[in-house]
Coordinates of C-alpha atoms and ligand atoms in Angstrom, one line a residue:
M4 CA 5.6 -21.9 -0.1
L5 CA 2.7 -20.7 1.9
N6 CA 0.7 -23.6 3.3
T7 CA -2.2 -23.7 0.9
T8 CA -5.2 -25.9 1.3
H9 CA -8.7 -26.2 -0.4
H10 CA -11.9 -27.1 1.3
D11 CA -15.6 -27.4 0.3
A12 CA -16.7 -26.3 3.8
I13 CA -14.8 -24.2 6.3
V14 CA -15.6 -22.9 9.8
V15 CA -13.4 -20.1 11.2
R16 CA -14.0 -20.6 14.9
G17 CA -13.9 -18.2 17.8
G18 CA -12.2 -15.2 16.1
R19 CA -13.0 -11.6 16.7
V20 CA -14.8 -10.5 13.5
I21 CA -14.2 -6.9 12.6
D22 CA -15.9 -5.7 9.5
P23 CA -15.7 -1.9 8.7
T24 CA -18.3 -2.3 6.0
T25 CA -21.0 -3.6 8.3
G26 CA -19.6 -2.1 11.5
R27 CA -19.6 -5.6 13.1
D28 CA -17.1 -6.2 15.9
G29 CA -17.5 -9.4 18.0
I30 CA -16.6 -13.0 18.6
V31 CA -18.4 -15.1 16.1
D32 CA -17.9 -18.2 14.0
V33 CA -17.7 -17.6 10.2
A34 CA -18.9 -20.5 8.0
I35 CA -17.9 -20.8 4.4
D36 CA -19.7 -23.1 2.1
D37 CA -18.3 -23.7 -1.4
G38 CA -16.3 -20.5 -1.2
V39 CA -19.2 -18.4 -0.1
I40 CA -19.9 -17.1 3.5
A41 CA -22.9 -19.0 4.7
Q42 CA -25.2 -19.3 7.7
E43 CA -23.9 -22.8 8.3
P44 CA -21.4 -25.0 6.5
H45 CA -22.5 -28.1 4.7
G46 CA -21.6 -31.4 6.3
N47 CA -18.0 -32.0 7.3
A48 CA -16.3 -28.6 7.6
F49 CA -12.6 -28.0 8.0
V50 CA -12.3 -26.1 11.3
L51 CA -9.8 -23.3 11.6
D52 CA -9.2 -22.2 15.2
A53 CA -9.2 -18.4 15.3
T54 CA -9.2 -18.0 19.0
G55 CA -7.3 -14.8 19.9
L56 CA -7.2 -13.8 16.2
I57 CA -8.9 -11.0 14.3
V58 CA -11.0 -12.1 11.3
C59 CA -11.6 -9.2 8.9
P60 CA -12.3 -8.6 5.2
G61 CA -9.3 -9.2 3.0
L62 CA -6.8 -6.4 3.2
M63 CA -6.1 -4.2 0.2
D64 CA -2.8 -2.5 -0.8
I65 CA -3.2 -0.1 -3.7
H66 CA 0.5 0.7 -4.2
V67 CA 2.9 -2.2 -4.9
H68 CA 5.6 -2.9 -7.4
L69 CA 5.5 -6.4 -8.7
R70 CA 8.3 -5.7 -11.2
E71 CA 7.1 -7.8 -14.0
P72 CA 7.3 -7.6 -17.0
G73 CA 11.0 -7.0 -17.3
Q74 CA 12.6 -6.9 -13.9
A75 CA 12.3 -10.5 -12.6
H76 CA 15.7 -10.2 -10.9
K77 CA 13.9 -7.9 -8.3
E78 CA 10.5 -9.6 -8.1
T79 CA 8.1 -11.7 -10.2
I80 CA 4.3 -11.7 -10.1
E81 CA 4.6 -15.1 -8.5
T82 CA 7.0 -14.1 -5.6
G83 CA 5.4 -10.6 -5.3
T84 CA 1.9 -12.0 -4.9
A85 CA 3.1 -14.7 -2.5
A86 CA 4.4 -11.8 -0.4
V87 CA 1.0 -10.1 -0.8
A88 CA -0.8 -13.2 0.6
A89 CA 1.9 -13.7 3.4
G90 CA 1.3 -10.0 4.4
G91 CA -2.4 -10.6 4.7
F92 CA -3.5 -8.8 1.6
T93 CA -6.0 -10.3 -0.9
F94 CA -6.0 -7.4 -3.3
V95 CA -3.2 -5.2 -4.7
A96 CA -2.9 -2.5 -7.3
C97 CA 0.5 -2.8 -9.0
M98 CA 2.4 0.1 -10.5
P99 CA 3.4 0.6 -14.2
N100 CA 7.1 1.3 -13.9
T101 CA 8.0 -2.1 -15.4
Q102 CA 9.9 -2.9 -18.6
P103 CA 8.1 -2.3 -20.8
A104 CA 5.8 0.1 -18.8
L105 CA 2.2 -0.9 -18.4
D106 CA 1.1 1.4 -21.2
T107 CA -0.7 -0.9 -23.7
P108 CA -3.9 -3.0 -23.3
D109 CA -1.8 -6.1 -24.1
V110 CA 0.6 -5.7 -21.2
I111 CA -2.3 -4.9 -18.8
R112 CA -4.1 -8.1 -19.9
W113 CA -0.8 -10.0 -19.5
V114 CA -0.4 -8.9 -15.9
I115 CA -3.9 -9.8 -15.0
A116 CA -3.7 -13.2 -16.7
R117 CA -0.3 -14.0 -15.0
A118 CA -1.7 -13.0 -11.6
D119 CA -4.8 -15.2 -12.2
E120 CA -2.6 -18.1 -13.1
V121 CA -0.5 -17.8 -9.9
N122 CA -3.7 -17.1 -8.0
H123 CA -2.4 -15.8 -4.7
C124 CA -4.5 -12.7 -4.6
A125 CA -6.5 -10.3 -6.9
V126 CA -4.3 -7.9 -8.9
A127 CA -5.4 -4.7 -10.5
P128 CA -2.8 -3.1 -12.7
V129 CA -2.4 0.7 -12.7
A130 CA -1.7 1.8 -16.3
A131 CA 0.8 4.5 -17.3
I132 CA -0.4 8.1 -17.9
T133 CA 2.1 8.7 -20.6
Q134 CA 3.6 6.4 -23.2
G135 CA 6.7 4.7 -21.8
R136 CA 6.2 6.9 -18.7
R137 CA 8.3 9.5 -20.6
G138 CA 5.9 12.3 -19.6
R139 CA 5.1 13.4 -23.2
E140 CA 2.3 11.6 -25.1
L141 CA -0.7 10.3 -23.2
T142 CA -1.6 6.6 -23.4
D143 CA -5.0 5.4 -24.6
F144 CA -6.9 5.7 -21.4
A145 CA -10.2 4.2 -22.8
A146 CA -8.5 1.1 -24.2
L147 CA -6.4 0.6 -21.1
K148 CA -9.4 1.0 -18.8
A149 CA -11.3 -1.5 -21.0
A150 CA -8.4 -3.9 -20.6
G151 CA -8.7 -3.8 -16.8
A152 CA -6.5 -0.8 -15.7
A153 CA -7.7 0.2 -12.2
A154 CA -6.2 3.8 -12.5
F155 CA -3.5 5.8 -14.2
S156 CA -0.1 6.8 -12.9
D157 CA 3.5 7.3 -14.1
D158 CA 4.6 6.2 -10.6
G159 CA 8.3 6.1 -10.1
T160 CA 8.2 9.6 -11.5
G161 CA 5.6 12.4 -11.6
V162 CA 4.1 13.9 -14.7
E163 CA 6.0 17.2 -14.7
D164 CA 4.8 18.9 -17.9
D165 CA 1.9 21.2 -17.1
A166 CA 0.2 20.8 -20.5
V167 CA 0.5 17.0 -20.5
M168 CA -0.9 16.8 -17.0
R169 CA -3.7 19.1 -17.9
S170 CA -4.7 16.8 -20.9
A171 CA -4.4 13.8 -18.6
F172 CA -6.9 15.4 -16.2
E173 CA -9.3 16.3 -19.1
R174 CA -9.1 12.7 -20.5
A175 CA -9.6 11.2 -17.0
S176 CA -12.6 13.4 -16.4
K177 CA -14.3 12.3 -19.6
L178 CA -13.7 8.6 -18.7
D179 CA -14.3 8.9 -14.9
A180 CA -10.8 7.5 -14.5
L181 CA -8.6 7.9 -11.4
L182 CA -5.2 9.7 -11.7
I183 CA -2.6 8.6 -9.1
Q184 CA 0.4 11.0 -8.9
H185 CA 3.9 10.3 -7.7
C186 CA 4.4 13.9 -6.6
E187 CA 8.0 15.0 -7.4
Y188 CA 9.4 17.7 -9.6
R189 CA 12.9 16.4 -10.4
A190 CA 13.9 20.0 -11.2
I191 CA 13.6 20.6 -7.5
S192 CA 14.5 17.2 -6.0
A193 CA 17.4 16.4 -8.4
G194 CA 20.5 14.9 -6.8
G195 CA 18.8 14.5 -3.4
V196 CA 19.2 11.1 -1.7
M197 CA 17.4 11.9 1.5
H198 CA 15.2 14.6 3.1
L199 CA 16.8 18.1 2.9
G200 CA 17.2 19.3 6.5
E201 CA 19.2 19.2 9.7
V202 CA 20.0 15.5 9.4
S203 CA 21.1 15.6 5.7
R204 CA 23.3 18.6 6.5
R205 CA 24.8 16.8 9.5
L206 CA 25.6 13.7 7.4
G207 CA 26.8 15.7 4.5
L208 CA 24.4 13.9 2.1
P209 CA 22.7 15.7 -0.8
G210 CA 19.2 16.7 0.4
L211 CA 15.9 16.4 -1.4
D212 CA 13.8 19.5 -1.1
P213 CA 10.2 18.7 0.2
R214 CA 8.9 21.5 -2.1
S215 CA 9.3 19.0 -5.0
E216 CA 6.4 17.0 -3.5
E217 CA 4.3 20.0 -2.3
A218 CA 4.6 22.0 -5.5
M219 CA 3.2 19.2 -7.7
I220 CA 0.3 18.6 -5.4
E221 CA -0.5 22.3 -5.5
R222 CA -0.5 22.3 -9.3
D223 CA -2.6 19.1 -9.5
I224 CA -5.2 20.3 -7.0
D225 CA -5.7 23.3 -9.3
L226 CA -6.1 21.0 -12.3
C227 CA -8.5 18.9 -10.3
R228 CA -10.6 22.0 -9.5
R229 CA -10.7 23.0 -13.2
T230 CA -11.5 19.6 -14.7
G231 CA -13.3 17.6 -11.9
A232 CA -11.2 14.4 -12.5
R233 CA -10.5 12.1 -9.6
Y234 CA -7.0 12.6 -8.2
H235 CA -5.1 10.5 -5.7
V236 CA -1.8 11.6 -4.0
A237 CA 0.6 8.6 -3.8
H238 CA 2.8 8.2 -0.7
I239 CA 2.1 11.6 0.8
S240 CA 4.8 12.5 3.3
T241 CA 5.0 16.1 4.4
A242 CA 2.8 18.1 6.8
K243 CA 2.4 20.8 4.1
A244 CA 1.3 18.3 1.5
I245 CA -1.3 16.9 3.9
E246 CA -2.5 20.4 4.6
L247 CA -3.0 20.9 0.9
V248 CA -5.1 17.7 0.6
R249 CA -7.0 18.7 3.7
G250 CA -7.9 22.0 2.0
A251 CA -8.9 20.3 -1.2
K252 CA -11.2 17.9 0.6
R253 CA -12.8 20.8 2.5
E254 CA -13.5 22.4 -0.8
G255 CA -15.3 19.2 -1.9
L256 CA -12.8 18.3 -4.6
P257 CA -12.4 14.6 -5.6
V258 CA -9.0 14.3 -4.0
T259 CA -7.7 11.3 -2.0
A260 CA -4.4 10.4 -0.4
E261 CA -2.4 7.4 0.9
V262 CA 0.5 7.1 3.3
C263 CA 3.2 4.4 3.4
T264 CA 3.7 2.3 6.5
H265 CA 7.3 3.4 6.8
H266 CA 6.4 7.1 6.8
L267 CA 4.3 6.4 10.0
V268 CA 7.2 5.1 12.0
L269 CA 10.6 6.2 10.7
T270 CA 12.2 9.7 10.6
D271 CA 15.1 10.9 8.6
E272 CA 17.3 10.0 11.6
A273 CA 17.0 6.4 10.4
C274 CA 19.4 7.5 7.5
S275 CA 22.2 8.2 10.0
E276 CA 24.0 4.9 9.2
A277 CA 23.6 5.6 5.4
D278 CA 22.0 2.2 5.1
P279 CA 20.6 2.0 1.5
D280 CA 17.5 0.3 3.0
T281 CA 16.5 3.6 4.5
K282 CA 16.6 5.3 1.0
M283 CA 13.3 5.8 -0.7
H284 CA 11.2 8.3 -2.6
P285 CA 9.6 10.3 -1.1
P286 CA 12.4 10.1 1.6
L287 CA 12.0 9.6 5.3
R288 CA 11.0 12.9 6.9
P289 CA 11.5 14.7 10.3
Q290 CA 9.3 13.9 13.3
A291 CA 6.8 16.7 12.6
D292 CA 6.0 15.2 9.2
V293 CA 5.6 11.7 10.7
E294 CA 3.2 13.1 13.3
A295 CA 1.3 14.9 10.5
C296 CA 0.9 11.6 8.6
R297 CA -0.6 10.0 11.7
R298 CA -2.9 12.9 12.3
G299 CA -3.9 12.9 8.6
L300 CA -5.1 9.3 8.9
L301 CA -6.9 10.0 12.1
D302 CA -8.9 13.0 10.8
G303 CA -9.6 11.4 7.4
T304 CA -7.4 13.6 5.3
I305 CA -5.5 10.5 4.3
D306 CA -7.7 7.7 3.1
C307 CA -5.6 4.6 3.4
I308 CA -2.3 3.0 4.3
V309 CA -0.1 1.4 1.5
T310 CA 3.3 -0.2 1.4
D311 CA 4.8 1.1 -1.8
H312 CA 6.5 -2.4 -1.7
A313 CA 9.5 -1.8 -3.9
P314 CA 11.8 -4.8 -4.1
H315 CA 15.4 -4.4 -5.4
S316 CA 18.2 -7.0 -5.6
A317 CA 20.9 -7.2 -3.0
E318 CA 23.5 -6.3 -5.7
E319 CA 21.5 -3.1 -6.6
K320 CA 21.2 -2.0 -2.9
A321 CA 24.9 -2.8 -2.4
A322 CA 25.8 0.2 -4.5
G323 CA 25.7 2.3 -1.3
F324 CA 23.5 5.1 -0.2
L325 CA 24.3 7.6 -2.9
K326 CA 23.9 5.2 -5.8
A327 CA 21.5 2.5 -4.7
P328 CA 18.0 2.6 -6.1
A329 CA 15.3 4.1 -3.8
G330 CA 12.6 1.9 -2.3
I331 CA 12.0 -0.8 0.3
V332 CA 9.8 -3.9 0.6
G333 CA 6.8 -3.6 2.8
L334 CA 4.1 -6.2 2.3
E335 CA 5.2 -8.7 4.9
T336 CA 5.7 -6.1 7.7
A337 CA 2.8 -3.8 6.8
V338 CA 0.3 -5.0 9.4
G339 CA 2.8 -5.1 12.2
I340 CA 4.3 -1.7 11.4
A341 CA 0.9 0.0 11.0
A342 CA -0.3 -1.5 14.3
R343 CA 2.9 -0.3 15.9
A344 CA 2.5 3.2 14.5
M345 CA -1.2 3.7 15.1
I346 CA -2.1 1.4 18.0
D347 CA 0.8 0.1 20.1
D348 CA 3.1 3.1 20.2
P349 CA 2.8 6.0 22.4
P350 CA 2.2 8.9 20.0
L351 CA 5.4 10.9 19.2
S352 CA 3.7 13.8 21.0
P353 CA 0.3 13.9 22.6
L354 CA -2.3 14.1 19.8
C355 CA -5.2 14.9 22.1
K356 CA -5.3 16.3 25.6
G357 CA -5.0 13.5 28.2
E358 CA -4.0 10.9 25.7
R359 CA -1.4 8.5 26.8
R360 CA -1.0 5.4 24.7
G361 CA -2.1 4.5 21.2
V362 CA -4.1 6.6 18.8
A363 CA -6.3 4.2 16.9
D364 CA -8.0 0.8 17.5
W365 CA -8.2 -2.3 15.4
P366 CA -11.5 -1.5 13.6
Q367 CA -10.0 1.8 12.6
L368 CA -6.7 0.3 11.4
I369 CA -8.5 -2.4 9.4
A370 CA -10.6 0.3 7.7
W371 CA -7.4 2.0 6.5
F372 CA -6.6 -1.3 4.7
T373 CA -10.1 -2.2 3.4
T374 CA -12.9 0.4 3.1
G375 CA -10.3 3.3 2.7
P376 CA -8.5 1.9 -0.3
A377 CA -11.8 0.6 -1.8
R378 CA -13.2 4.1 -1.7
V379 CA -10.1 5.5 -3.5
L380 CA -10.5 3.0 -6.3
R381 CA -14.3 3.0 -6.2
R382 CA -14.4 -0.8 -5.7
R383 CA -16.3 -2.7 -3.1
A384 CA -14.3 -3.8 -0.1
A385 CA -14.8 -7.4 0.9
A386 CA -17.4 -8.0 3.6
V387 CA -17.8 -10.7 6.2
D388 CA -21.4 -11.1 5.2
V389 CA -23.6 -14.1 4.4
G390 CA -23.8 -14.5 0.7
A391 CA -20.5 -12.8 0.0
R392 CA -17.6 -14.7 -1.6
A393 CA -15.1 -15.5 1.2
D394 CA -12.3 -12.9 1.1
L395 CA -10.8 -12.8 4.6
T396 CA -7.7 -12.0 6.5
L397 CA -6.7 -13.5 9.9
I398 CA -4.5 -11.3 12.1
D399 CA -2.7 -12.2 15.3
P400 CA -2.7 -8.9 17.1
R401 CA -0.4 -9.8 20.0
S402 CA 2.2 -12.4 19.4
P403 CA 5.7 -10.8 19.3
W404 CA 7.7 -11.8 16.3
V405 CA 11.1 -10.6 14.9
V406 CA 11.4 -9.4 11.4
N407 CA 13.8 -11.7 9.5
P408 CA 14.1 -10.8 5.8
S409 CA 15.5 -14.2 4.9
E410 CA 12.0 -15.6 5.7
F411 CA 10.2 -13.2 3.2
Y412 CA 8.3 -14.6 0.3
S413 CA 9.3 -11.5 -1.7
K414 CA 12.6 -11.7 -3.6
G415 CA 13.4 -8.3 -2.0
R416 CA 15.2 -8.3 1.3
N417 CA 15.6 -4.5 1.3
T418 CA 13.8 -3.6 4.6
P419 CA 14.9 -1.2 7.3
F420 CA 12.9 -3.2 9.8
E421 CA 15.3 -6.2 10.1
G422 CA 15.5 -7.3 13.7
W423 CA 12.5 -5.2 14.8
T424 CA 10.1 -7.0 17.2
L425 CA 6.5 -6.4 16.1
T426 CA 3.4 -7.6 17.9
A427 CA 0.9 -7.9 15.2
R428 CA 1.0 -10.1 12.1
S429 CA -1.3 -11.5 9.5
V430 CA -1.3 -15.3 9.7
A431 CA -3.7 -16.4 7.0
T432 CA -5.9 -15.3 4.1
I433 CA -9.0 -17.1 2.8
R434 CA -10.2 -16.6 -0.7
G435 CA -13.1 -18.7 -1.8
R436 CA -12.3 -22.3 -0.9
R437 CA -8.6 -21.6 -0.5
I438 CA -6.8 -21.1 2.8
R439 CA -3.2 -19.8 2.8
R440 CA -1.4 -20.0 6.1
L441 CA 2.0 -18.8 7.2
A442 CA 4.2 -21.3 8.9
P443 CA 4.0 -22.0 11.8
V444 CA 0.6 -23.1 10.7
V445 CA -2.4 -21.6 12.5
G446 CA -4.1 -24.3 14.6
T447 CA -6.9 -26.5 13.4
A448 CA -9.4 -28.0 15.7
Ligands
ZN8 ZN1 6.1 6.6 -6.3

């Protein structure tokens, strides 16, 4: 288990506090009294040495699969949220492609109650748009929202029927609900196991046409324009798709988008070994699309970074590239991979004239994991502010570590990043009076 301790008073000493909400960036001690950020701690505080660490608001990931109810062999709310905390997140939105689907108020309430019981992080379930995620009859949006649904999505699949999606937009507009779309027309993508292009042809593997993603975004932006409902593109992955969102934002439409960590660092070349842990939907794309994803973040077209954490069992992934289910785990590598993509790595090609290394800085990166996702869900991001409930993440930005899936808290070991050396990593979260630290335990003074 994560090393978890409780304290009435805590001082996080000597860390670099970065808070995108307040714009603060500097070395300062953070005092926590009875779970609330205070001017000074009461009496005998537990001192956490954060020298060399970044202290920021708790990170948010608005796209994870916790697999319960019904698929506990892949992940449970307990193991999934432990992985959430180990990855440095204090809030996640979980997707409804469970068994049964998250399509009734009862099952929404069950997920929230179970997550509260386990208490590793805050969990906001995303309810299904259609009953059973079958793409036909809409769910009861009002009742689901009242039960605690953060948004609506049939994620795992897109809503393909035009009339059904139009009614979803109309209903969402009345309730000011957010629609999150997994953009994929299976009529176009059917049979594809990786991006359709040069690499799929070379490998002789069935390709998945990127039009399946772009065509659905096009239709949905049109529906957004007609109805005014808030619309969010899940795991955007092609240059053309990003251009569509850019246009919609320019038009002033309430459209937002997220990108997955893996789509920022891996191209379809990673599928060359036909390793099932490089199979996902949407698939890994060519270099030009990876660059477009990075640029989309930098110019604000893409609002946030997510993991699309999608655990599968080893047996399922052993079925081979053609038959294995799509998806990879991502929570415990997210900070390191995102930092590598947006801060450490030389850009794939120069993004600006004269630019040599790196494209973003830590305040920017943290915003993509805090204020960005908060804006999408219209929630408040945590703030490192006196009077706020403690909701913090501690990141070590420069201690190389090697990704070893057998150390994951998630049940899923399906990562393409095994053996990668990353430099950044979350080392602890603090929620209220509770500190969760990764082993090796962060120093106390
Ligand atoms: Zn999806």
